[in-house]
Each structure stands twice: as C-alpha cells, then as structure tokens.
Coordinates of C-alpha atoms in Angstrom, one line a residue:
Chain A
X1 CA 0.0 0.0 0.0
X2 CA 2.8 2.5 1.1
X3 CA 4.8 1.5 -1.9
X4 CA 1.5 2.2 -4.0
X5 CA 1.3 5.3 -2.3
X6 CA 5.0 6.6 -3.1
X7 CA 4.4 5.7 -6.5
X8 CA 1.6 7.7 -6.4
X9 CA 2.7 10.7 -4.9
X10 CA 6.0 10.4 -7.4
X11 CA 3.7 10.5 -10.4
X12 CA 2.3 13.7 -9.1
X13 CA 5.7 15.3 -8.0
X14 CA 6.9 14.6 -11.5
X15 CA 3.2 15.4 -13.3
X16 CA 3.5 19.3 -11.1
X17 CA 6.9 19.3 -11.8
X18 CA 6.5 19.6 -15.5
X19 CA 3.1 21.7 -15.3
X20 CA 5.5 24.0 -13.4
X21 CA 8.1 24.3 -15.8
X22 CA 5.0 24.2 -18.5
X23 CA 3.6 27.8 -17.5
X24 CA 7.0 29.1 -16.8
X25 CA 7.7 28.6 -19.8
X26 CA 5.0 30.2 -21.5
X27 CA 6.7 33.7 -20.4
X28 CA 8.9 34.7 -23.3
X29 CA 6.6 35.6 -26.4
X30 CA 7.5 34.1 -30.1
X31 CA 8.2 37.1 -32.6
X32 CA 5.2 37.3 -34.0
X33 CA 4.9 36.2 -37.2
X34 CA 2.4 38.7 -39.2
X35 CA -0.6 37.8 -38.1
X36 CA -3.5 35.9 -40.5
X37 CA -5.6 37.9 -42.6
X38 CA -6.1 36.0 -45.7
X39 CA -6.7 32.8 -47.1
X40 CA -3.3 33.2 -49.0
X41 CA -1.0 33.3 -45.8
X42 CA -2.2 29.4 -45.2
X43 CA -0.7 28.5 -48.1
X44 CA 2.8 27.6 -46.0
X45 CA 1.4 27.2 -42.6
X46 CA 0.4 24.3 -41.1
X47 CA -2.8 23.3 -41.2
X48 CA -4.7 20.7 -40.4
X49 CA -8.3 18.5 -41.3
X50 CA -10.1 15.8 -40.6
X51 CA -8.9 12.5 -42.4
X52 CA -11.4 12.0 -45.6
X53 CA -12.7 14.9 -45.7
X54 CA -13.3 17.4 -48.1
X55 CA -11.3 19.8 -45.7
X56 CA -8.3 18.1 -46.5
X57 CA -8.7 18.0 -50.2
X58 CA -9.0 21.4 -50.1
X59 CA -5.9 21.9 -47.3
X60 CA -4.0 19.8 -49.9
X61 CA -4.6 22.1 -53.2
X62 CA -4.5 25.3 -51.1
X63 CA -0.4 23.5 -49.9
X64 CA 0.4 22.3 -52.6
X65 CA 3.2 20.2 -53.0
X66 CA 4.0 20.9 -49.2
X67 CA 0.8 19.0 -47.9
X68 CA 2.6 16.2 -46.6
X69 CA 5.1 18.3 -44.6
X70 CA 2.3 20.8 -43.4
X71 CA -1.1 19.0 -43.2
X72 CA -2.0 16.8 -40.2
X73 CA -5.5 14.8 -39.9
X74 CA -7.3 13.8 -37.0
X75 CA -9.6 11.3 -36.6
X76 CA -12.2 13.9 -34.7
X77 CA -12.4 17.1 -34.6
X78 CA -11.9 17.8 -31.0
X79 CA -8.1 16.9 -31.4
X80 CA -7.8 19.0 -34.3
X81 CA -8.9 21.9 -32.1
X82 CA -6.8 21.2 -29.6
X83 CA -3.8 21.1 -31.9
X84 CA -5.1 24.6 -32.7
X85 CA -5.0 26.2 -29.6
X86 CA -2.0 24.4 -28.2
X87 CA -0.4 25.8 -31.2
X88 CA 0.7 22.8 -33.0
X89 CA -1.2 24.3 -36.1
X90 CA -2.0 27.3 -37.2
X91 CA -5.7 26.5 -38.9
X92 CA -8.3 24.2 -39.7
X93 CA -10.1 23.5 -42.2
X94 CA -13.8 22.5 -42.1
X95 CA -17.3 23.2 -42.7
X96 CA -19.1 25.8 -41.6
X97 CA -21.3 25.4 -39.1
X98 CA -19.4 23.1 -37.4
X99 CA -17.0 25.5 -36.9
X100 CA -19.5 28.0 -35.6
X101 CA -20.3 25.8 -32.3
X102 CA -16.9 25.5 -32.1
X103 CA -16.0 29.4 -31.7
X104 CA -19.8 29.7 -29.9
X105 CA -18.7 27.2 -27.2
X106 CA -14.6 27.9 -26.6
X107 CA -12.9 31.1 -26.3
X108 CA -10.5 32.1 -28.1
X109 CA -11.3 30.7 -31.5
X110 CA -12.3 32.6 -35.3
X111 CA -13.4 31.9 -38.3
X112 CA -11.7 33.5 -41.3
X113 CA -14.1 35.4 -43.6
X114 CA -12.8 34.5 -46.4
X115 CA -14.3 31.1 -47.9
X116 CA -12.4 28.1 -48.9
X117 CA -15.1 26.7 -51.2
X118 CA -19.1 26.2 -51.5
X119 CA -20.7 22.7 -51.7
X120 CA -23.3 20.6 -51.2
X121 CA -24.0 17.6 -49.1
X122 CA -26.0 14.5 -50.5
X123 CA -26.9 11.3 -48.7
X124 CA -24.2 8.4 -50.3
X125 CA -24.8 5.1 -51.5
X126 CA -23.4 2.4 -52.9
X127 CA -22.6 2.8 -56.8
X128 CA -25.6 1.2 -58.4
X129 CA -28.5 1.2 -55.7
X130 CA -30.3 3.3 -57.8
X131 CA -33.9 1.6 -56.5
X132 CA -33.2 2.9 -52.7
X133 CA -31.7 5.9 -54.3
X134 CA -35.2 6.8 -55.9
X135 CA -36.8 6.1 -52.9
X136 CA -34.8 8.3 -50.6
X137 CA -35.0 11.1 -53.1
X138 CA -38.5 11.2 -53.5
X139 CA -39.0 11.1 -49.2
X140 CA -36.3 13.9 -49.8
X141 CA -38.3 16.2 -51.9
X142 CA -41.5 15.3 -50.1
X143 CA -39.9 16.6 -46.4
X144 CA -38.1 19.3 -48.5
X145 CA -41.5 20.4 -49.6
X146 CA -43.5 20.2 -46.3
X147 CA -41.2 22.1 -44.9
X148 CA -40.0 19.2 -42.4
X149 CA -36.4 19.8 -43.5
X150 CA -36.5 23.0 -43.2
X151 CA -38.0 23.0 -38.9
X152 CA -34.8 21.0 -38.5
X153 CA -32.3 22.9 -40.3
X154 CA -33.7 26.0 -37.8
X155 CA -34.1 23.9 -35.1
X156 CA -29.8 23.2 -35.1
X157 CA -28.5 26.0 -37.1
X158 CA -30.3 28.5 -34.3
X159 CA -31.2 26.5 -31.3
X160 CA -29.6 25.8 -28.3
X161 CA -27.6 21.8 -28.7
X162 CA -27.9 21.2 -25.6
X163 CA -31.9 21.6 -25.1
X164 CA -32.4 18.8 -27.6
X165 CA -33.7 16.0 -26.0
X166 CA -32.8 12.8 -28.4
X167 CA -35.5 10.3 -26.9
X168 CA -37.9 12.8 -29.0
X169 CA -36.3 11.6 -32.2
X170 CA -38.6 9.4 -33.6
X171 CA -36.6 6.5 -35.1
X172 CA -39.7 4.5 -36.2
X173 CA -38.3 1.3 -34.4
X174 CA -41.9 -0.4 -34.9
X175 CA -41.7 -0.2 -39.0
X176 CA -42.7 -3.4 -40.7
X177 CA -40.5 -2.0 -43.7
X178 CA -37.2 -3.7 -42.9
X179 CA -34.4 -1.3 -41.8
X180 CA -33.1 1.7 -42.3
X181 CA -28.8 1.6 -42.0
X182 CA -27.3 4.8 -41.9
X183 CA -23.4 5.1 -41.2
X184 CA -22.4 8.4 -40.3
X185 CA -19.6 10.0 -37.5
X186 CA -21.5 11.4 -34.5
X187 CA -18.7 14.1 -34.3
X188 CA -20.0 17.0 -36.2
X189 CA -22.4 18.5 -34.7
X190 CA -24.6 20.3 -35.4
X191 CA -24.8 17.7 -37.9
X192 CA -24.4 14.9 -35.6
X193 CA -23.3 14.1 -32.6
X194 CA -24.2 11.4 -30.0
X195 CA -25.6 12.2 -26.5
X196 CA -25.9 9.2 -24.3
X197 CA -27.3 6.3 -25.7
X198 CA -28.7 8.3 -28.9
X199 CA -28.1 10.4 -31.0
X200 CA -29.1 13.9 -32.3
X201 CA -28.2 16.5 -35.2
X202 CA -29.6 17.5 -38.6
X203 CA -28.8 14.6 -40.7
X204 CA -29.7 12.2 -37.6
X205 CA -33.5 14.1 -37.8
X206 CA -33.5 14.0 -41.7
X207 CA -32.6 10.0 -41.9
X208 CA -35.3 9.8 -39.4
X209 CA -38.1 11.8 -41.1
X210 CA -37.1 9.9 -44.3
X211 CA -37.4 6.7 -42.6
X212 CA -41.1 7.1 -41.9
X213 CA -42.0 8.1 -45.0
X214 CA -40.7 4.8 -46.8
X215 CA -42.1 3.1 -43.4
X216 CA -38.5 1.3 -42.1
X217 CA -36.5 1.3 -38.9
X218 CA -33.9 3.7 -38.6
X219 CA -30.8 2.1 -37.1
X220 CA -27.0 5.0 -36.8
X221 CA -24.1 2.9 -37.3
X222 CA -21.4 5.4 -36.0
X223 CA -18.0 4.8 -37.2
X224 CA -14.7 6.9 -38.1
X225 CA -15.3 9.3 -41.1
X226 CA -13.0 7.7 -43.2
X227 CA -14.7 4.1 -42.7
X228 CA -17.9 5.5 -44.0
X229 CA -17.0 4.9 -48.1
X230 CA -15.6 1.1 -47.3
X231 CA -19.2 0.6 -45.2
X232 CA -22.0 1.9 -47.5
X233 CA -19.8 0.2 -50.4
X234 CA -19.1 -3.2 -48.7
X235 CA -23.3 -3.2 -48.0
X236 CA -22.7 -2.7 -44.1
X237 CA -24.9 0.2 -44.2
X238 CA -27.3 1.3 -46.4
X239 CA -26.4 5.4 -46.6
X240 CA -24.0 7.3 -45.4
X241 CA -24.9 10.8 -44.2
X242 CA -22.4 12.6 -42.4
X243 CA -22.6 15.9 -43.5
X244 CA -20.8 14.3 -47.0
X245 CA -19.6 16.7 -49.6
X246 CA -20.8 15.9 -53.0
X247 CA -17.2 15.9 -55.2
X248 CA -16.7 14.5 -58.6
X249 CA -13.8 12.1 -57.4
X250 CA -16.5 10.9 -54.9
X251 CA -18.9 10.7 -57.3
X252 CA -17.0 7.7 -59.2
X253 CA -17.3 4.9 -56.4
X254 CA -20.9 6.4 -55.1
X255 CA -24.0 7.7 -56.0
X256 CA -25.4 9.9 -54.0
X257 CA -29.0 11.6 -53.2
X258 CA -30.1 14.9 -54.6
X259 CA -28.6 17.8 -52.5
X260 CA -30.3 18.5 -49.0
X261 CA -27.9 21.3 -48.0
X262 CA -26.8 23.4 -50.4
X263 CA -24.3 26.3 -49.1
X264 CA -21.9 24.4 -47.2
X265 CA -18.8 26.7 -47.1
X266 CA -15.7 25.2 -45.6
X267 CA -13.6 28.2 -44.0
X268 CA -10.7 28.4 -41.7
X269 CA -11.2 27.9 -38.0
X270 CA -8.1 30.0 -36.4
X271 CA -6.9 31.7 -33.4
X272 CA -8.7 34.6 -32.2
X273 CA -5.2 35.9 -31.0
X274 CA -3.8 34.7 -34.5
X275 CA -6.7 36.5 -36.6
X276 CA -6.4 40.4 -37.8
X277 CA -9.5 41.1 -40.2
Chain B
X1 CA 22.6 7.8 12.0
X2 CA 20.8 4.6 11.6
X3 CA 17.6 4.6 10.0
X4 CA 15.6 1.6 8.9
X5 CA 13.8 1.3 5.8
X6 CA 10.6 2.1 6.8
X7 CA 11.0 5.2 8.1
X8 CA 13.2 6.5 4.7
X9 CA 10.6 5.4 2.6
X10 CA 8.1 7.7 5.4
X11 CA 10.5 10.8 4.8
X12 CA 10.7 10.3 1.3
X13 CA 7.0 10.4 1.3
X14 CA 6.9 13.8 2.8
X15 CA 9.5 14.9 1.4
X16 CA 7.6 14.3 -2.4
X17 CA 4.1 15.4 -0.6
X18 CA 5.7 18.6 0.3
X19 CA 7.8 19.2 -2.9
X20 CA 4.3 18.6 -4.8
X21 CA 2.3 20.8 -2.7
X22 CA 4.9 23.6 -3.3
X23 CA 4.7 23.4 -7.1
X24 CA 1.1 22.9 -7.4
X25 CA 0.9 26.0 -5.1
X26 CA 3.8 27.9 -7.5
X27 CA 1.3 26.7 -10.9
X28 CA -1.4 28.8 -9.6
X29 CA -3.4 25.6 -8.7
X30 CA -4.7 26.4 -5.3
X31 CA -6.0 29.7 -6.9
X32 CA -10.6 29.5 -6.6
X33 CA -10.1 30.1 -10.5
X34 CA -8.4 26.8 -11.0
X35 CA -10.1 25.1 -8.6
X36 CA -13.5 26.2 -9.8
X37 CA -12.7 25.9 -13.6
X38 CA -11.8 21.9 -12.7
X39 CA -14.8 21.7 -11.0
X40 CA -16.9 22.9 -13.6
X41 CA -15.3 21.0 -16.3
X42 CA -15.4 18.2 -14.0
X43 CA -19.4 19.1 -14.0
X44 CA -19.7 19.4 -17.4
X45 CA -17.3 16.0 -18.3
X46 CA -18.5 13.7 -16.1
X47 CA -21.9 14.6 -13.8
X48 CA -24.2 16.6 -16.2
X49 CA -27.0 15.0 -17.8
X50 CA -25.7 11.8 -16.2
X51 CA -22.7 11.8 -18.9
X52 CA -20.3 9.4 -16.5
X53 CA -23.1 6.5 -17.5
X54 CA -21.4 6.7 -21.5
X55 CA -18.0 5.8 -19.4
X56 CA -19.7 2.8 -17.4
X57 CA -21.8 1.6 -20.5
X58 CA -18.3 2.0 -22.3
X59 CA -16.3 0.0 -19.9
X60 CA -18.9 -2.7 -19.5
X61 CA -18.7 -3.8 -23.7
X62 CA -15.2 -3.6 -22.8
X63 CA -14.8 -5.8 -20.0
X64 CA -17.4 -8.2 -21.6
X65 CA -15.3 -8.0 -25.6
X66 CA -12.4 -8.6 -23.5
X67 CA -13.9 -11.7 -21.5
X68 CA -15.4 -13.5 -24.2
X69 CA -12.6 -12.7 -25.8
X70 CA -9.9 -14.3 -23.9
X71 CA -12.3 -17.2 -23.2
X72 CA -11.9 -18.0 -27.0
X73 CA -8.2 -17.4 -27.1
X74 CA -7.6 -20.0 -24.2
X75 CA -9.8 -22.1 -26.2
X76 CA -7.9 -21.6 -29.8
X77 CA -4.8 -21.4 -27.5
X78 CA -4.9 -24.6 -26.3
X79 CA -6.2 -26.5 -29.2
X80 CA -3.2 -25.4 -31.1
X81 CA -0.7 -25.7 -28.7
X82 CA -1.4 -29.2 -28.7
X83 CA -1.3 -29.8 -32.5
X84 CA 2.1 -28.3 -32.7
X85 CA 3.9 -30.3 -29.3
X86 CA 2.1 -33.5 -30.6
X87 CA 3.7 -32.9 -33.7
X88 CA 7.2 -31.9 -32.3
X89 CA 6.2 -35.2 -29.6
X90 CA 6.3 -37.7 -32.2
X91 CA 2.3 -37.9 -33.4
X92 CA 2.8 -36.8 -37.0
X93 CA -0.2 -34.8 -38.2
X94 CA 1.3 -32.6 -40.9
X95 CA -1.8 -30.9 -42.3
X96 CA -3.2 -29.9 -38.9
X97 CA 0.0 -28.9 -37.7
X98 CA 1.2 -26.8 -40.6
X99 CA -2.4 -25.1 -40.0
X100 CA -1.6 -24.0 -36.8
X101 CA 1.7 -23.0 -38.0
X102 CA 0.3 -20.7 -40.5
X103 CA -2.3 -19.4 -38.3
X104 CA 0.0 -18.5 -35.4
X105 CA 2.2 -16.6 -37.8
X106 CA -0.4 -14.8 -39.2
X107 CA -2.3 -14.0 -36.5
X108 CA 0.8 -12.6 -34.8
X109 CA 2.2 -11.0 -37.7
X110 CA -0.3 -8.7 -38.0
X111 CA -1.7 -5.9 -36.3
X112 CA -4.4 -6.6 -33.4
X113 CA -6.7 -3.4 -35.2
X114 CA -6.1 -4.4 -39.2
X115 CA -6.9 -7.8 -38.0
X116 CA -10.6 -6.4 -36.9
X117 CA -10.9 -4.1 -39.7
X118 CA -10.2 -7.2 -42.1
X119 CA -13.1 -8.8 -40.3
X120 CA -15.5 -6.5 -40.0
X121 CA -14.9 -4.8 -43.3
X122 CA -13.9 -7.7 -45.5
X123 CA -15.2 -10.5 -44.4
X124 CA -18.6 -9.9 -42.4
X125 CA -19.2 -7.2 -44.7
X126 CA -22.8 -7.8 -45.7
X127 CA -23.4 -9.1 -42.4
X128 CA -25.5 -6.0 -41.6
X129 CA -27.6 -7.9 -38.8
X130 CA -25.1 -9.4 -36.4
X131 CA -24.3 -7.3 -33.8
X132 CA -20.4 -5.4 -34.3
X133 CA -19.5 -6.6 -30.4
X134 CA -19.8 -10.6 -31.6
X135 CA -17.2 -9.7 -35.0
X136 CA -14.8 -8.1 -32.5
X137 CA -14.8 -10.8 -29.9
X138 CA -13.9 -12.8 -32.7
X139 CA -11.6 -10.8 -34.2
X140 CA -10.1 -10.2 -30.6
X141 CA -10.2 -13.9 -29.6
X142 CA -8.4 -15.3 -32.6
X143 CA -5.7 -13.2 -32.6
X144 CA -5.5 -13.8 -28.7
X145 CA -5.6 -17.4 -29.6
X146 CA -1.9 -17.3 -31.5
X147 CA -0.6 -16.0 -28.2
X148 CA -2.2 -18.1 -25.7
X149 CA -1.5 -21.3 -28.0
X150 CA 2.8 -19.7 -27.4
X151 CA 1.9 -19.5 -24.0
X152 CA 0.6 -22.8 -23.2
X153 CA 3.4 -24.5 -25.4
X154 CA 5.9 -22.8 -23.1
X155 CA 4.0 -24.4 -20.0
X156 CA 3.6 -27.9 -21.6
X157 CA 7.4 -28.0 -22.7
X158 CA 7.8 -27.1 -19.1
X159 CA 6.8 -30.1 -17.8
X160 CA 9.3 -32.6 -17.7
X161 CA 10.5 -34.8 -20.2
X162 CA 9.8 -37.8 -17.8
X163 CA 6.5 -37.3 -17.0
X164 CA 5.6 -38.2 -20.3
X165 CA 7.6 -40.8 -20.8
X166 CA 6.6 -42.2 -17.3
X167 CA 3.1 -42.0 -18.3
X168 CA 3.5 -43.5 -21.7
X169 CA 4.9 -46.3 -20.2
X170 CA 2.5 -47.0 -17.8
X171 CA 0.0 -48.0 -20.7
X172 CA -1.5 -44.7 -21.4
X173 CA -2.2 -43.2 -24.7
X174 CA -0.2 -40.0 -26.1
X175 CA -3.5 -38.5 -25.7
X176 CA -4.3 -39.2 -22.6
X177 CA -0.9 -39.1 -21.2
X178 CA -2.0 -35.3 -22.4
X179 CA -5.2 -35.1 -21.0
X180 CA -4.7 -36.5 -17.9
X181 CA -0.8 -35.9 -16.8
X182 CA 0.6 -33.1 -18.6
X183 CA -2.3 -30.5 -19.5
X184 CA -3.5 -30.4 -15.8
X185 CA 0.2 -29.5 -14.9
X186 CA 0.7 -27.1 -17.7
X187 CA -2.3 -25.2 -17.0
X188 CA -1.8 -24.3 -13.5
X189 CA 2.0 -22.9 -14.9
X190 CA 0.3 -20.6 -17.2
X191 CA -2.7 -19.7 -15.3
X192 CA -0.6 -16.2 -14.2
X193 CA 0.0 -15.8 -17.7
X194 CA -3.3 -16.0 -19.2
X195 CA -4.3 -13.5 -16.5
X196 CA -1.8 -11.5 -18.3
X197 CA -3.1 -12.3 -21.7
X198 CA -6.6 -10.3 -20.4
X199 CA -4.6 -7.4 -19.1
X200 CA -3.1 -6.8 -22.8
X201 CA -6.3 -7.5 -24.4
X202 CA -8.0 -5.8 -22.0
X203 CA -5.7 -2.5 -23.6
X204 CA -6.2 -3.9 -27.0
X205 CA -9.7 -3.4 -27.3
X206 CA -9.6 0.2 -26.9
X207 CA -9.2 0.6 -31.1
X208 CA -12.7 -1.6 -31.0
X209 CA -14.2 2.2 -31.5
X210 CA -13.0 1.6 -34.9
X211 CA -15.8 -0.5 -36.4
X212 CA -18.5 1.6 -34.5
X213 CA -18.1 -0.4 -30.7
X214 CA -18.7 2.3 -28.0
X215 CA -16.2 0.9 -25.4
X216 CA -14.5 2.4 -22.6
X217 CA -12.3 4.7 -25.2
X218 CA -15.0 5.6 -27.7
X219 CA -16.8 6.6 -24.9
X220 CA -14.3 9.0 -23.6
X221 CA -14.4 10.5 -27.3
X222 CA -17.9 10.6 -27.3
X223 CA -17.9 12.7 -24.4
X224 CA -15.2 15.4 -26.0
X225 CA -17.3 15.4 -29.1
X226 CA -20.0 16.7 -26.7
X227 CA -18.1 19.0 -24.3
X228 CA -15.6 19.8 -26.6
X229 CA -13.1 19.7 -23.9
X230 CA -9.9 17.4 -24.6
X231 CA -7.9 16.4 -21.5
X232 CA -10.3 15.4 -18.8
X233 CA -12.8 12.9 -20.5
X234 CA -9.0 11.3 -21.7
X235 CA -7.3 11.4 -18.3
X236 CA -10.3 10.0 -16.5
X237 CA -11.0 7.0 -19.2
X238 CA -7.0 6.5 -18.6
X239 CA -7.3 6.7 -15.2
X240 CA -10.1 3.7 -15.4
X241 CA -7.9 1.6 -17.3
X242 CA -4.8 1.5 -14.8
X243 CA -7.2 0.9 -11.5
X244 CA -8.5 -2.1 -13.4
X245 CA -5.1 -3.2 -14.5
X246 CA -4.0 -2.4 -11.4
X247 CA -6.5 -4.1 -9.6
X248 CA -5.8 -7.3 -12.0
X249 CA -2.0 -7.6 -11.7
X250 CA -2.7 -7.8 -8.0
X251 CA -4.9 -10.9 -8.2
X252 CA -2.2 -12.4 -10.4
X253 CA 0.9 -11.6 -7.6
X254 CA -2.1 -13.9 -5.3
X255 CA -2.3 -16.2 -7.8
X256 CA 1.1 -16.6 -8.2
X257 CA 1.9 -16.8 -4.7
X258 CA -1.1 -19.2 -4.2
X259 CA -0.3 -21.6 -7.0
X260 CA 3.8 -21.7 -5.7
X261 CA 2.6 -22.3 -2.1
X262 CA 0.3 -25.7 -2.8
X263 CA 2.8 -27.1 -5.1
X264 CA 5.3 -26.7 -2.3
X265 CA 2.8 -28.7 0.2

C-alpha cells in the first residue's frame, strides 16, 4: 500500500513538476509572425483536417506540394482543435457550421471570412442502388416540400444543442418495412453528434423523417469518417450521411442523393489571438 | 545515524508530498479560479445530464469483448498448442499442424486493429444484422488465440521430459498421457500468464471504436465530441484503465503466490 502510495505521490511530483516548468515557460513571447488575414498566408502554414474529408482536399490544393510536410489529420475534430489552440497548427479546415459551435462554445477561436469553397451535401450510396436511391430522393423532396427539412435545419442551425432531448427523435423502431442503415460520425455536430445512448443532429432528424415516409427502422451505425466509403460500399450500411460533400472524385465509387444542404462553405477555423480582419 | 527502511521510505514520502504541494501552489493551482474551472469542467465532463453512465456503459462492452474474448483465445490457444507439441512429440499430423503453424504466424504478424478491420470490413461485410461486439470478440479472440497457444506451449514444454515418458509407459495413450498428466500440470503454470493475456487484451480493445463499438475509449471520445473539452474525458478513461489493470496484476501476484505455495505442500 505504502509503496503504491510513493508511486503515487512520485507520479504527481513529477506530473506538477513539469506543469510548473510548463507555464513558466509560456513567459517569453515568439516574434510574431504577421498575423493571418487572408486565405493566401495558409498557403505555408500548417494546417490541419479531418482524415477524408473534403477539408483536407482542399488543405491539400491550397499546400500544394508541401501537404505532406504541413497538413496533419485527425480522426475527430476535438483533437484537431486542440492542436489549434495548443499551437501545433495554425488553422483548420472544415465546414461551416461546425466551426460555428466550435467558436460559440470555446474562447479564443475565429473563423476567417474568407471562404475556402461552396458545396453541397447529399446522402451516399453504394454505386448502383439506384432503387433505394429513388426512394430516398422522392421522401427527400417530399420533407423538403413540407417544410419538415426545413424545422430541422432552424431547429440546429439556431437553437440551443444542448436543449435537444434525443429520446424525441422518432426513429420508427416499430416499422414493418425492414431497416433503415445509416453510417455516419457522430462528431460533427450540429450535424451529428451522439448524446448518451442516442443520437441527435440534422442529418440524424433528416434520416429519421425519411425513414417514416418509406415506413422502415432507422438504425445509426457510427464509425470513423473515413470508414464511412468502405461501409456503405461493402453493404454494411445502407447510406451514409455525415454531412458528405458531394465531389466529382467521390462521385465515381458512389452515388449519391439529390442535394439536402446546399451552401456548405468550408472556411478556416483560427486563433482569435492569431486573426487580424 | 541509523535509520531503517521504513522510516526513509516515510520521509521520502513527505519529502515528495511537500515538494508537490509547493509546485502545485507555485502553478497557480490552489488559486478559486483553477479550482473552480476543474470543477466545472469536471461538471460538465463527467456529472451533467448523467454523462459518467457513457463511461460505465463504455467499460462494461469492454470488459465483456475482453472476457469473451480471452475465453476463445484460451480455447484456440490450447487447441493449437497441442497440434504443434504433438507434432514436435512424435504424433505426425502434418496438415493440422502446418495449420496451426500458419495461423500462429499470421495472426501474430499482423496488427491486433487491421486484423478487426479485415473482419469486419472484409469478411462480415454484408453481415449488416449481427451485432459489431460478436465480430470483435472474434476478431479479438483469434488473434488472442496465436498468443495463448505460445503460451501454453511454453507451460507444456515445461513439464518434464519424464512425466511423459513415465506415463507412456504406464500404458497410457499419447493423448491421454496429455489429458490426464501433462495438460492439468501445464495449465496451472500458465494460469498467471493467461491472466496477463486479459490485461493486454484488455488495452487492445480500446481501437474496437474503430468498427462503431462504443467501449471504454469511444466513450471517452464521445464525451469530447460533446463537451468539446480534450484532457479530462481522456485522463479519467486512462485513469479507469490502470485501477482495473491495477486491480488485475494484484490478483495475479495472489495467484502466483497461491499456486507456488500448494505445489510446495
């Protein structure tokens, strides 16, 4: 037990030691480099995105033949931001509104003005499902046209996150249509994210609503971003919607849905500190 | 000056409690600021809309992946373990033992995670009904199984030469010279180790969040994706691990001590 304790209490000397020596550190200021203003200036920083994304097509193009030298990608987007404001990195690049919560919710953070680029995201399929691809589009249009789509787009994009309750998702569970398998990366809010046992988010409510109207069970399968192309195209899920950018390269191993969110700007997430306008 | 052990290792305790307390005091930690920012992110992490329940649904698909999976690697384990000493014994069975030959090398040639991608990408891909956690205790319990069957042909080559042949020439078959003499022997050797064996797998699962399994460490994840705050959902699912390997490698020391003490009597 004692020697437990001294290993213990050895850890901790050793963990304060170098939290110490960590904000003593800090002290001396780097010579700033001219701060960011433009989109151009990223071209020979370091940036980072998250693996598969269309944020790291674009981080590649905008470095060029430097990408592998400058670019890092995460997994999730959470260690992407921490990267960012331990300093490892100077930007990220992502969507939109993702971004947005992520300024909205920790201090310290910016979004560059400037745009990257302006897409669309589409529900993916397998290349040649073109009967479940009918189907989901025309449950599409319909929820597009009642305005369904719409309440939930408000409901994320200007609501509160943390005031949804998932257990008022309906996922249809009782449907004698079969199921429903959506793959997607509960990361990415407001998109979706995964509270508790559930989940919750835009795409989450959309594969729900379209669910019902072809009368199956909606089931998430929630797996790393990158995984999601290898799943719908292997059959282990049905769809993938993750917030997925519609690109032509995708476009040749998948077919997707029509649009259900045009706009999508991906922009560079930044230091506030970092960040002159 | 004479001083005995015990009372060093009691000033070298304060002496590490005292030097901590000054530098924690020097970082600004005892400040209300710090405290109360760790508090509420502790809040927020952990207690908030009952978030600590992701970390104990988390670490129960892990301890059960990990149990079913080591109960299939003892069983793989031992199975091939005894192919390959029969073989090197004198029973020739070439197929079966070139089999586990192949399968041992394999399986511990490659990477614990490709291994479960390869399963549950490759080959269960269009099985969409069975549930992920049964693909990654199979994924997890075969490749267990390569190292278990190493272990328990270290325990039965262990076993002396003689028993064997005293056994043998008693009457009994090879097999159940095996069964009855050797095996019994062997597995109370490698018991400790197998305990082991569920410590590292026990580790290993932790990339089951891969395929979409929320265990201990997807559940940790799934909490920063929430909070958006990086260190304390990570340090606290760490934190979990070592108690419970902690808590494990001190059974095994009993076991150890248990099993040396009745082979003595």
């Amino acid at each position: 037990m004692k020697k437990f304790l001294l290993f213990v209490l050895i850890l901790c000397a050793a963990g304060g030691l170098y939290y110490y020596l960590d904000c003593k550190n800090k002290a001396p200021e780097q010579i700033p480099e001219p701060k960011l203003s433009s989109i151009e200036q990223l071209k020979d920083q370091k940036l980072a995105a998250q693996r598969g994304t269309v944020g790291q097509m674009i981080a590649e193009d905008l470095l060029g033949g430097r990408s592998e030298e400058l670019l890092t990608t995460f997994e999730k987007y959470v260690d992407a931001v921490s990267a960012l404001r331990q300093k490892k990195i100077r930007a990220i690049i992502m969507d939109e509104q993702p971004a947005k919560r992520f300024v909205k919710e920790i201090e310290g953070l910016a979004i560059m003005k400037q745009e990257l680029a302006n897409e669309s995201y589409a529900i993916g399929f397998k290349k040649g499902n073109t009967d479940l691809v009918n189907k989901v589009n025309a449950a599409l249009n319909e929820i597009k046209s009642d305005g369904t789509l719409d309440k939930i787009f408000d409901k994320y994009y200007n609501g509160d996150l943390k005031q949804i309750n998932p257990d008022e998702i309906d996922f249809n569970l009782n449907a004698d249509g079969g199921k429903l398998v959506v793959g997607t990366e509960a990361g990415f809010a407001p998109y979706e994210l995964k509270v508790g046992d559930s989940y919750i988010g835009v795409d989450i409510e959309m594969c729900a609503a379209i669910a019902k109207k072809l009368n199956m069970s909606l089931v998430i399968e929630n797996m790393n971003f990158d995984a999601l192309p290898m799943a719908v195209n292997s059959g282990k899920v049905d769809m993938i919607c993750a917030g997925f950018t519609v690109t032509e390269d995708r476009k040749k191993n998948m077919d997707f849905s029509e649009n259900y969110v045009v706009n999508a700007k991906h922009v560079a997430l930044v230091r506030a500190d970092d960040y002159e306008q | 000056m004479t001083m005995n052990n015990k009372t060093r290792g009691d000033y070298f305790l304060g002496l590490c409690l005292i030097i901590l307390i000054f530098l924690l005091y020097r970082s600004g930690f005892f400040t209300v600021e710090a405290w109360q920012n760790f508090v509420d992110h502790f809040y927020q992490n952990f207690i908030e809309k009952d978030r600590y329940m992701m970390l104990v649904k988390g670490l129960r698909s892990t301890i059960f992946m990990t149990l079913f999976a080591t109960l299939i690697g003892v069983a793989v384990g031992i199975i091939l373990s005894v192919i390959r000493v029969a073989h090197a014994g004198g029973i020739h069975i070439p197929v079966l033992n070139a089999l586990a030959d192949c399968y041992i090398a394999v399986l511990r040639g490659t990477p614990a995670m490709v291994q479960l991608l390869i399963w549950n990408f490759t080959i269960f891909a269009s099985a969409r009904d069975l549930n992920k956690m049964y693909i990654a205790i199979l994924a997890f319990g075969l490749n267990s199984g390569a190292y278990v069957a190493e272990i328990f042909r270290g325990g039965i080559e262990a076993i002396d030469r003689g028993q064997m042949e005293a056994a043998r020439s008693l009457g009994l078959s090879y097999g159940k010279s095996m069964r009855l003499v050797i095996l019994p022997q062997a597995i109370r050797n490698v018991v400790p180790m197998l305990f082991n064996e569920f410590i590292v797998l026990l580790k290993e699962t932790s990339v089951a969040g891969y395929i979409g399994i929320d265990d201990l460490t997807r559940a940790g994840q799934n909490i920063q994706a929430l909070t958006m705050e990086h260190s304390q959902p990570l340090i606290m699912v760490a934190i979990i691990y070592l108690l419970i390997v902690m808590f494990l490698s001190y059974l095994v020391r009993r076991l150890e001590k248990y099993l040396s003490r009745s082979r003595r009597g």
